[in-house]
Amino acid sequence: MIQVRNIRKHYRKKVAVDDLSFTVQTGKVTGFLGPNGAGKSTTMRLMLGLDHGTGSTLYDEKPLQSYADPAQVVGVLLEAKAFHPTRTARNHLQVLADASGIPSARVAEVLDIVGLSDVANKRPGKFSLGMSQRLGIAAAILGKPKYLLLDEPANGLDPEGIAWLRQFITDYAAQGNGVFISSHLLSEMSQMADDIVVIGKGKMIAHGSVHDLVAKSKHSAVFVRTHDQAELKKLLAKTPHPFEAEGKGLLVRGATTDEIGELLFAKSVAVLELEKRDASLEEAFLELTETATEYHAHTQTEAAKENN
């Protein structure tokens, strides 16, 4: 696994990353979330030794610089346009391959994987952002690394490209590798991530499985419907769980379907409908980062109220 231990970085009086510790395990996709300015990119640079700070990052219990060929340990995508614009896409990858002693056949292989074979002999200076992202991913996987660190790899991709990226990342992790990926596309993250690290203003906010983070959200609830609504309300009033009417049933916060089912069974109340309703990852994220967002935008309605 990757072990991040107490990393910290400050710029003059501003603390960009504040004592972060977490792990990235093999066989899993770990999502890295946070509002703009939270310190995600700085954290990734610290993990790779590209920025100076305190703390440490170990890759299988060893610092990255202790490996003879880091490209076979971790593949990186931090900047979509990190290439010489006048080299062809193929030559760009060939230079990287030569530097790491990677066979030339691997260049053709990764170009095919990311869907750039047809433009391999074109200069990437005029590539769209989405095509540049694909070239960056090709460079990241060139050495068949055990770990991938990808910073906003879906930027500029079209819907087909995003679907491809999602499948590629989940497949890469399923092969026993570890993937650490930052993204603002929370709907996509909810479909590919196993674990989530959430930071805000450089500090750790949450670290755990997607399931656990979503389950703890106040937006998660259980919907229950019976023939006897009055009896249902009476029973729920004796529990610590808040509830509210929804349609012909009740929405109960902070409870599980097992708890509600056992409660009603014990009182011989017939259940007509019992449904778990999880919060979305977006709802959980916004709830977790509510006080950690530095840049707040307002709707026209909110702006009008503030001006009156």
mmCIF file of C-alpha atoms in Angstrom:
data_model
loop_
_atom_site.group_PDB
_atom_site.id
_atom_site.type_symbol
_atom_site.label_atom_id
_atom_site.label_comp_id
_atom_site.label_asym_id
_atom_site.label_seq_id
_atom_site.Cartn_x
_atom_site.Cartn_y
_atom_site.Cartn_z
ATOM 1 C CA MET A 1 0.000 0.000 0.000
ATOM 2 C CA ILE A 2 0.916 3.672 -0.123
ATOM 3 C CA GLN A 3 1.224 5.081 3.386
ATOM 4 C CA VAL A 4 0.970 8.852 3.738
ATOM 5 C CA ARG A 5 2.202 9.920 7.151
ATOM 6 C CA ASN A 6 1.709 13.377 8.656
ATOM 7 C CA ILE A 7 2.545 15.356 5.515
ATOM 8 C CA ARG A 8 2.472 19.109 5.870
ATOM 9 C CA LYS A 9 3.193 22.075 3.625
ATOM 10 C CA HIS A 10 2.879 25.805 4.190
ATOM 11 C CA TYR A 11 3.464 28.854 2.018
ATOM 12 C CA ARG A 12 4.578 31.693 4.268
ATOM 13 C CA LYS A 13 1.662 32.086 6.670
ATOM 14 C CA LYS A 14 -0.797 29.863 4.780
ATOM 15 C CA VAL A 15 -0.952 26.152 5.614
ATOM 16 C CA ALA A 16 -1.746 24.327 2.367
ATOM 17 C CA VAL A 17 -1.596 20.766 3.719
ATOM 18 C CA ASP A 18 -2.013 20.210 7.430
ATOM 19 C CA ASP A 19 -0.797 16.917 8.949
ATOM 20 C CA LEU A 20 -2.515 14.511 6.527
ATOM 21 C CA SER A 21 -2.266 10.735 7.026
ATOM 22 C CA PHE A 22 -4.060 8.060 4.991
ATOM 23 C CA THR A 23 -3.450 4.894 2.974
ATOM 24 C CA VAL A 24 -4.006 3.853 -0.637
ATOM 25 C CA GLN A 25 -4.472 0.103 -0.854
ATOM 26 C CA THR A 26 -3.871 -2.212 -3.783
ATOM 27 C CA GLY A 27 -6.917 -3.750 -5.412
ATOM 28 C CA LYS A 28 -8.893 -0.584 -4.732
ATOM 29 C CA VAL A 29 -9.674 2.799 -6.240
ATOM 30 C CA THR A 30 -9.259 5.556 -3.652
ATOM 31 C CA GLY A 31 -11.022 8.796 -4.515
ATOM 32 C CA PHE A 32 -9.511 12.099 -3.385
ATOM 33 C CA LEU A 33 -12.091 14.821 -2.852
ATOM 34 C CA GLY A 34 -12.122 18.383 -1.624
ATOM 35 C CA PRO A 35 -13.356 21.842 -2.599
ATOM 36 C CA ASN A 36 -11.247 24.080 -4.838
ATOM 37 C CA GLY A 37 -8.188 25.214 -2.900
ATOM 38 C CA ALA A 38 -8.410 22.298 -0.457
ATOM 39 C CA GLY A 39 -4.806 21.221 -1.112
ATOM 40 C CA LYS A 40 -5.370 18.131 -3.284
ATOM 41 C CA SER A 41 -2.752 18.897 -5.950
ATOM 42 C CA THR A 42 -0.217 19.962 -3.321
ATOM 43 C CA THR A 43 -0.842 16.714 -1.445
ATOM 44 C CA MET A 44 -0.146 14.690 -4.581
ATOM 45 C CA ARG A 45 3.062 16.611 -5.248
ATOM 46 C CA LEU A 46 4.199 15.984 -1.684
ATOM 47 C CA MET A 47 3.438 12.269 -2.063
ATOM 48 C CA LEU A 48 5.719 12.188 -5.114
ATOM 49 C CA GLY A 49 8.531 14.276 -3.638
ATOM 50 C CA LEU A 50 7.895 17.042 -6.177
ATOM 51 C CA ASP A 51 7.313 19.612 -3.445
ATOM 52 C CA HIS A 52 9.090 20.273 -0.167
ATOM 53 C CA GLY A 53 7.264 19.697 3.097
ATOM 54 C CA THR A 54 7.340 17.564 6.209
ATOM 55 C CA GLY A 55 6.121 14.032 6.814
ATOM 56 C CA SER A 56 6.666 11.003 4.588
ATOM 57 C CA THR A 57 5.078 8.829 1.921
ATOM 58 C CA LEU A 58 6.027 5.169 1.652
ATOM 59 C CA TYR A 59 5.358 2.895 -1.303
ATOM 60 C CA ASP A 60 5.322 -0.663 -0.001
ATOM 61 C CA GLU A 61 7.191 0.574 3.086
ATOM 62 C CA LYS A 62 9.925 2.321 1.077
ATOM 63 C CA PRO A 63 10.293 5.973 -0.025
ATOM 64 C CA LEU A 64 9.867 6.469 -3.762
ATOM 65 C CA GLN A 65 13.407 7.767 -4.262
ATOM 66 C CA SER A 66 14.839 4.472 -2.985
ATOM 67 C CA TYR A 67 13.538 2.591 -6.037
ATOM 68 C CA ALA A 68 15.855 2.164 -9.028
ATOM 69 C CA ASP A 69 12.959 2.750 -11.449
ATOM 70 C CA PRO A 70 10.138 4.815 -9.895
ATOM 71 C CA ALA A 71 8.147 4.643 -13.171
ATOM 72 C CA GLN A 72 7.452 0.985 -12.466
ATOM 73 C CA VAL A 73 6.238 1.822 -8.956
ATOM 74 C CA VAL A 74 3.922 4.763 -9.599
ATOM 75 C CA GLY A 75 2.454 6.289 -12.743
ATOM 76 C CA VAL A 76 1.521 9.954 -12.550
ATOM 77 C CA LEU A 77 -0.850 12.356 -14.285
ATOM 78 C CA LEU A 78 -0.696 15.826 -12.740
ATOM 79 C CA GLU A 79 -0.773 18.066 -15.812
ATOM 80 C CA ALA A 80 -2.701 17.242 -18.968
ATOM 81 C CA LYS A 81 -0.306 19.207 -21.194
ATOM 82 C CA ALA A 82 2.960 17.844 -19.744
ATOM 83 C CA PHE A 83 4.629 17.134 -23.093
ATOM 84 C CA HIS A 84 6.766 18.844 -25.725
ATOM 85 C CA PRO A 85 4.213 20.218 -28.215
ATOM 86 C CA THR A 86 6.389 19.664 -31.308
ATOM 87 C CA ARG A 87 7.127 15.968 -30.728
ATOM 88 C CA THR A 88 4.643 13.442 -32.007
ATOM 89 C CA ALA A 89 2.579 11.542 -29.471
ATOM 90 C CA ARG A 90 4.550 8.390 -30.268
ATOM 91 C CA ASN A 91 7.917 10.151 -29.879
ATOM 92 C CA HIS A 92 6.829 11.701 -26.592
ATOM 93 C CA LEU A 93 6.126 8.263 -25.175
ATOM 94 C CA GLN A 94 9.250 6.783 -26.764
ATOM 95 C CA VAL A 95 11.454 9.320 -24.973
ATOM 96 C CA LEU A 96 9.849 8.343 -21.664
ATOM 97 C CA ALA A 97 10.209 4.654 -22.487
ATOM 98 C CA ASP A 98 13.901 5.031 -23.375
ATOM 99 C CA ALA A 99 14.566 6.871 -20.112
ATOM 100 C CA SER A 100 13.126 3.991 -18.102
ATOM 101 C CA GLY A 101 14.394 1.102 -20.211
ATOM 102 C CA ILE A 102 10.903 0.182 -21.376
ATOM 103 C CA PRO A 103 10.626 -1.781 -24.675
ATOM 104 C CA SER A 104 9.360 0.177 -27.696
ATOM 105 C CA ALA A 105 6.529 -2.324 -28.151
ATOM 106 C CA ARG A 106 4.980 -0.960 -24.967
ATOM 107 C CA VAL A 107 4.591 2.465 -26.623
ATOM 108 C CA ALA A 108 2.306 1.053 -29.317
ATOM 109 C CA GLU A 109 0.454 -0.940 -26.673
ATOM 110 C CA VAL A 110 -0.420 2.045 -24.463
ATOM 111 C CA LEU A 111 -1.395 4.171 -27.460
ATOM 112 C CA ASP A 112 -3.905 1.480 -28.353
ATOM 113 C CA ILE A 113 -5.160 1.217 -24.755
ATOM 114 C CA VAL A 114 -5.974 4.933 -24.559
ATOM 115 C CA GLY A 115 -7.376 5.128 -28.100
ATOM 116 C CA LEU A 116 -4.686 7.314 -29.692
ATOM 117 C CA SER A 117 -3.209 4.879 -32.245
ATOM 118 C CA ASP A 118 -4.712 6.792 -35.170
ATOM 119 C CA VAL A 119 -3.060 10.068 -34.100
ATOM 120 C CA ALA A 120 0.216 8.566 -32.834
ATOM 121 C CA ASN A 121 2.263 10.431 -35.457
ATOM 122 C CA LYS A 122 0.597 13.785 -34.874
ATOM 123 C CA ARG A 123 1.975 16.554 -32.680
ATOM 124 C CA PRO A 124 0.022 16.833 -29.404
ATOM 125 C CA GLY A 125 0.427 20.612 -29.278
ATOM 126 C CA LYS A 126 -2.894 20.856 -31.111
ATOM 127 C CA PHE A 127 -4.600 18.022 -29.228
ATOM 128 C CA SER A 128 -7.850 18.799 -27.447
ATOM 129 C CA LEU A 129 -7.802 18.667 -23.643
ATOM 130 C CA GLY A 130 -9.460 15.253 -23.747
ATOM 131 C CA MET A 131 -6.846 13.848 -26.151
ATOM 132 C CA SER A 132 -4.089 15.356 -24.016
ATOM 133 C CA GLN A 133 -5.533 13.601 -20.985
ATOM 134 C CA ARG A 134 -5.437 10.295 -22.849
ATOM 135 C CA LEU A 135 -1.782 10.882 -23.756
ATOM 136 C CA GLY A 136 -1.045 11.698 -20.136
ATOM 137 C CA ILE A 137 -2.668 8.449 -19.007
ATOM 138 C CA ALA A 138 -0.646 6.554 -21.638
ATOM 139 C CA ALA A 139 2.520 8.036 -20.149
ATOM 140 C CA ALA A 140 1.388 7.132 -16.623
ATOM 141 C CA ILE A 141 0.863 3.451 -17.444
ATOM 142 C CA LEU A 142 3.929 3.086 -19.673
ATOM 143 C CA GLY A 143 5.966 1.275 -17.018
ATOM 144 C CA LYS A 144 3.068 -0.925 -15.867
ATOM 145 C CA PRO A 145 3.247 0.680 -12.410
ATOM 146 C CA LYS A 146 1.712 -0.834 -9.306
ATOM 147 C CA TYR A 147 0.169 2.512 -8.368
ATOM 148 C CA LEU A 148 -1.466 5.339 -10.306
ATOM 149 C CA LEU A 149 -1.817 8.916 -9.051
ATOM 150 C CA LEU A 150 -4.209 10.814 -11.301
ATOM 151 C CA ASP A 151 -5.192 14.448 -10.776
ATOM 152 C CA GLU A 152 -8.505 15.275 -12.484
ATOM 153 C CA PRO A 153 -7.981 12.826 -15.386
ATOM 154 C CA ALA A 154 -11.560 13.225 -16.664
ATOM 155 C CA ASN A 155 -11.166 16.925 -17.472
ATOM 156 C CA GLY A 156 -11.965 17.502 -21.130
ATOM 157 C CA LEU A 157 -13.145 13.961 -21.834
ATOM 158 C CA ASP A 158 -16.414 13.468 -23.708
ATOM 159 C CA PRO A 159 -19.079 11.048 -22.348
ATOM 160 C CA GLU A 160 -17.536 8.098 -24.197
ATOM 161 C CA GLY A 161 -14.115 9.030 -22.837
ATOM 162 C CA ILE A 162 -15.420 9.296 -19.280
ATOM 163 C CA ALA A 163 -17.073 5.877 -19.554
ATOM 164 C CA TRP A 164 -13.812 4.438 -20.917
ATOM 165 C CA LEU A 165 -11.796 6.044 -18.092
ATOM 166 C CA ARG A 166 -14.156 4.664 -15.443
ATOM 167 C CA GLN A 167 -13.826 1.127 -16.808
ATOM 168 C CA PHE A 168 -10.084 1.433 -17.292
ATOM 169 C CA ILE A 169 -9.505 2.592 -13.709
ATOM 170 C CA THR A 170 -11.693 -0.068 -12.121
ATOM 171 C CA ASP A 171 -10.031 -2.756 -14.266
ATOM 172 C CA TYR A 172 -6.558 -1.479 -13.371
ATOM 173 C CA ALA A 173 -7.318 -1.709 -9.649
ATOM 174 C CA ALA A 174 -8.941 -5.128 -10.068
ATOM 175 C CA GLN A 175 -5.606 -6.439 -11.370
ATOM 176 C CA GLY A 176 -4.101 -5.900 -7.910
ATOM 177 C CA ASN A 177 -2.949 -2.319 -8.400
ATOM 178 C CA GLY A 178 -3.768 0.774 -6.371
ATOM 179 C CA VAL A 179 -5.319 3.898 -7.923
ATOM 180 C CA PHE A 180 -5.466 7.297 -6.211
ATOM 181 C CA ILE A 181 -7.603 9.707 -8.198
ATOM 182 C CA SER A 182 -8.875 13.220 -7.607
ATOM 183 C CA SER A 183 -11.993 14.421 -9.384
ATOM 184 C CA HIS A 184 -14.853 16.888 -9.088
ATOM 185 C CA LEU A 185 -17.138 14.484 -10.984
ATOM 186 C CA LEU A 186 -18.785 12.981 -7.920
ATOM 187 C CA SER A 187 -21.286 10.880 -9.870
ATOM 188 C CA GLU A 188 -18.357 9.191 -11.597
ATOM 189 C CA MET A 189 -16.424 8.817 -8.365
ATOM 190 C CA SER A 190 -19.385 7.096 -6.745
ATOM 191 C CA GLN A 191 -19.312 4.469 -9.518
ATOM 192 C CA MET A 192 -15.575 3.698 -9.439
ATOM 193 C CA ALA A 193 -14.182 4.445 -5.963
ATOM 194 C CA ASP A 194 -13.984 1.932 -3.139
ATOM 195 C CA ASP A 195 -12.523 4.314 -0.559
ATOM 196 C CA ILE A 196 -12.655 8.076 -0.243
ATOM 197 C CA VAL A 197 -10.307 10.658 1.276
ATOM 198 C CA VAL A 198 -11.967 14.062 1.827
ATOM 199 C CA ILE A 199 -9.945 17.137 2.759
ATOM 200 C CA GLY A 200 -10.792 20.799 3.211
ATOM 201 C CA LYS A 201 -8.454 23.748 3.829
ATOM 202 C CA GLY A 202 -5.607 21.260 3.914
ATOM 203 C CA LYS A 203 -7.070 19.237 6.786
ATOM 204 C CA MET A 204 -8.479 15.717 6.848
ATOM 205 C CA ILE A 205 -12.286 15.676 6.969
ATOM 206 C CA ALA A 206 -13.076 12.024 6.306
ATOM 207 C CA HIS A 207 -11.374 8.808 5.248
ATOM 208 C CA GLY A 208 -13.237 5.561 4.724
ATOM 209 C CA SER A 209 -15.271 3.479 2.334
ATOM 210 C CA VAL A 210 -17.812 5.139 0.068
ATOM 211 C CA HIS A 211 -20.502 2.991 1.693
ATOM 212 C CA ASP A 212 -19.653 4.200 5.198
ATOM 213 C CA LEU A 213 -19.404 7.882 4.259
ATOM 214 C CA VAL A 214 -22.751 7.802 2.473
ATOM 215 C CA ALA A 215 -24.434 5.799 5.260
ATOM 216 C CA LYS A 216 -23.408 8.420 7.848
ATOM 217 C CA SER A 217 -24.958 11.263 5.871
ATOM 218 C CA LYS A 218 -28.029 12.936 7.275
ATOM 219 C CA HIS A 219 -29.520 12.550 3.809
ATOM 220 C CA SER A 220 -29.574 8.747 4.138
ATOM 221 C CA ALA A 221 -32.877 7.395 5.418
ATOM 222 C CA VAL A 222 -35.307 4.497 5.521
ATOM 223 C CA PHE A 223 -38.773 4.744 3.973
ATOM 224 C CA VAL A 224 -41.442 2.678 5.707
ATOM 225 C CA ARG A 225 -45.161 2.242 5.050
ATOM 226 C CA THR A 226 -47.773 0.293 7.046
ATOM 227 C CA HIS A 227 -51.576 0.124 7.253
ATOM 228 C CA ASP A 228 -51.474 1.874 10.632
ATOM 229 C CA GLN A 229 -49.652 5.193 10.258
ATOM 230 C CA ALA A 230 -50.635 6.371 13.723
ATOM 231 C CA GLU A 231 -49.155 3.262 15.388
ATOM 232 C CA LEU A 232 -46.019 3.635 13.275
ATOM 233 C CA LYS A 233 -45.541 7.224 14.454
ATOM 234 C CA LYS A 234 -46.115 6.168 18.067
ATOM 235 C CA LEU A 235 -43.428 3.477 17.846
ATOM 236 C CA LEU A 236 -40.916 5.719 16.095
ATOM 237 C CA ALA A 237 -41.463 8.498 18.659
ATOM 238 C CA LYS A 238 -39.890 6.191 21.255
ATOM 239 C CA THR A 239 -36.682 5.858 19.191
ATOM 240 C CA PRO A 240 -33.876 8.437 18.786
ATOM 241 C CA HIS A 241 -34.508 8.605 15.055
ATOM 242 C CA PRO A 242 -36.218 11.707 13.566
ATOM 243 C CA PHE A 243 -38.882 11.044 10.965
ATOM 244 C CA GLU A 244 -41.136 12.913 8.579
ATOM 245 C CA ALA A 245 -44.091 12.135 6.386
ATOM 246 C CA GLU A 246 -43.482 11.263 2.762
ATOM 247 C CA GLY A 247 -46.365 10.181 0.566
ATOM 248 C CA LYS A 248 -48.264 7.389 2.323
ATOM 249 C CA GLY A 249 -45.358 6.492 4.595
ATOM 250 C CA LEU A 250 -42.601 7.922 6.762
ATOM 251 C CA LEU A 251 -38.973 8.748 6.092
ATOM 252 C CA VAL A 252 -36.802 7.810 9.080
ATOM 253 C CA ARG A 253 -33.334 9.334 9.470
ATOM 254 C CA GLY A 254 -30.367 7.582 11.046
ATOM 255 C CA ALA A 255 -31.934 4.117 11.130
ATOM 256 C CA THR A 256 -31.362 0.894 9.209
ATOM 257 C CA THR A 257 -33.977 -1.278 7.534
ATOM 258 C CA ASP A 258 -33.114 -4.029 10.042
ATOM 259 C CA GLU A 259 -33.859 -1.763 13.003
ATOM 260 C CA ILE A 260 -37.206 -0.618 11.624
ATOM 261 C CA GLY A 261 -38.191 -4.118 10.500
ATOM 262 C CA GLU A 262 -37.402 -5.638 13.925
ATOM 263 C CA LEU A 263 -39.223 -2.824 15.721
ATOM 264 C CA LEU A 264 -42.415 -3.386 13.735
ATOM 265 C CA PHE A 265 -42.159 -7.168 13.886
ATOM 266 C CA ALA A 266 -41.912 -7.042 17.698
ATOM 267 C CA LYS A 267 -45.194 -5.108 17.807
ATOM 268 C CA SER A 268 -46.883 -7.289 15.157
ATOM 269 C CA VAL A 269 -47.264 -4.342 12.781
ATOM 270 C CA ALA A 270 -47.465 -5.499 9.170
ATOM 271 C CA VAL A 271 -44.927 -3.837 6.864
ATOM 272 C CA LEU A 272 -46.188 -2.898 3.422
ATOM 273 C CA GLU A 273 -43.008 -1.194 2.261
ATOM 274 C CA LEU A 274 -39.501 -0.899 3.690
ATOM 275 C CA GLU A 275 -36.791 0.714 1.590
ATOM 276 C CA LYS A 276 -33.257 1.913 2.235
ATOM 277 C CA ARG A 277 -32.547 5.281 0.627
ATOM 278 C CA ASP A 278 -28.867 6.156 0.553
ATOM 279 C CA ALA A 279 -27.645 9.688 0.152
ATOM 280 C CA SER A 280 -25.685 10.389 -3.002
ATOM 281 C CA LEU A 281 -21.948 10.868 -2.737
ATOM 282 C CA GLU A 282 -22.539 14.484 -3.758
ATOM 283 C CA GLU A 283 -24.926 15.028 -0.826
ATOM 284 C CA ALA A 284 -22.479 13.412 1.598
ATOM 285 C CA PHE A 285 -19.568 15.441 0.198
ATOM 286 C CA LEU A 286 -21.399 18.775 0.408
ATOM 287 C CA GLU A 287 -22.441 17.955 3.960
ATOM 288 C CA LEU A 288 -18.872 17.059 4.985
ATOM 289 C CA THR A 289 -17.283 20.128 3.378
ATOM 290 C CA GLU A 290 -19.961 22.661 4.287
ATOM 291 C CA THR A 291 -17.607 24.631 6.550
ATOM 292 C CA ALA A 292 -14.431 23.925 4.575
ATOM 293 C CA THR A 293 -15.258 25.666 1.291
ATOM 294 C CA GLU A 294 -13.207 28.798 0.678
ATOM 295 C CA TYR A 295 -14.967 30.051 -2.442
ATOM 296 C CA HIS A 296 -18.722 30.380 -2.072
ATOM 297 C CA ALA A 297 -20.897 31.154 -5.081
ATOM 298 C CA HIS A 298 -24.494 32.331 -4.722
ATOM 299 C CA THR A 299 -27.634 31.838 -6.744
ATOM 300 C CA GLN A 300 -29.378 34.916 -8.098
ATOM 301 C CA THR A 301 -32.092 34.494 -5.445
ATOM 302 C CA GLU A 302 -29.526 34.378 -2.614
ATOM 303 C CA ALA A 303 -27.679 37.377 -4.010
ATOM 304 C CA ALA A 304 -30.915 39.359 -4.232
ATOM 305 C CA LYS A 305 -31.722 38.585 -0.573
ATOM 306 C CA GLU A 306 -28.260 39.727 0.557
ATOM 307 C CA ASN A 307 -28.592 43.000 -1.344
ATOM 308 C CA ASN A 308 -31.987 43.837 0.180
#
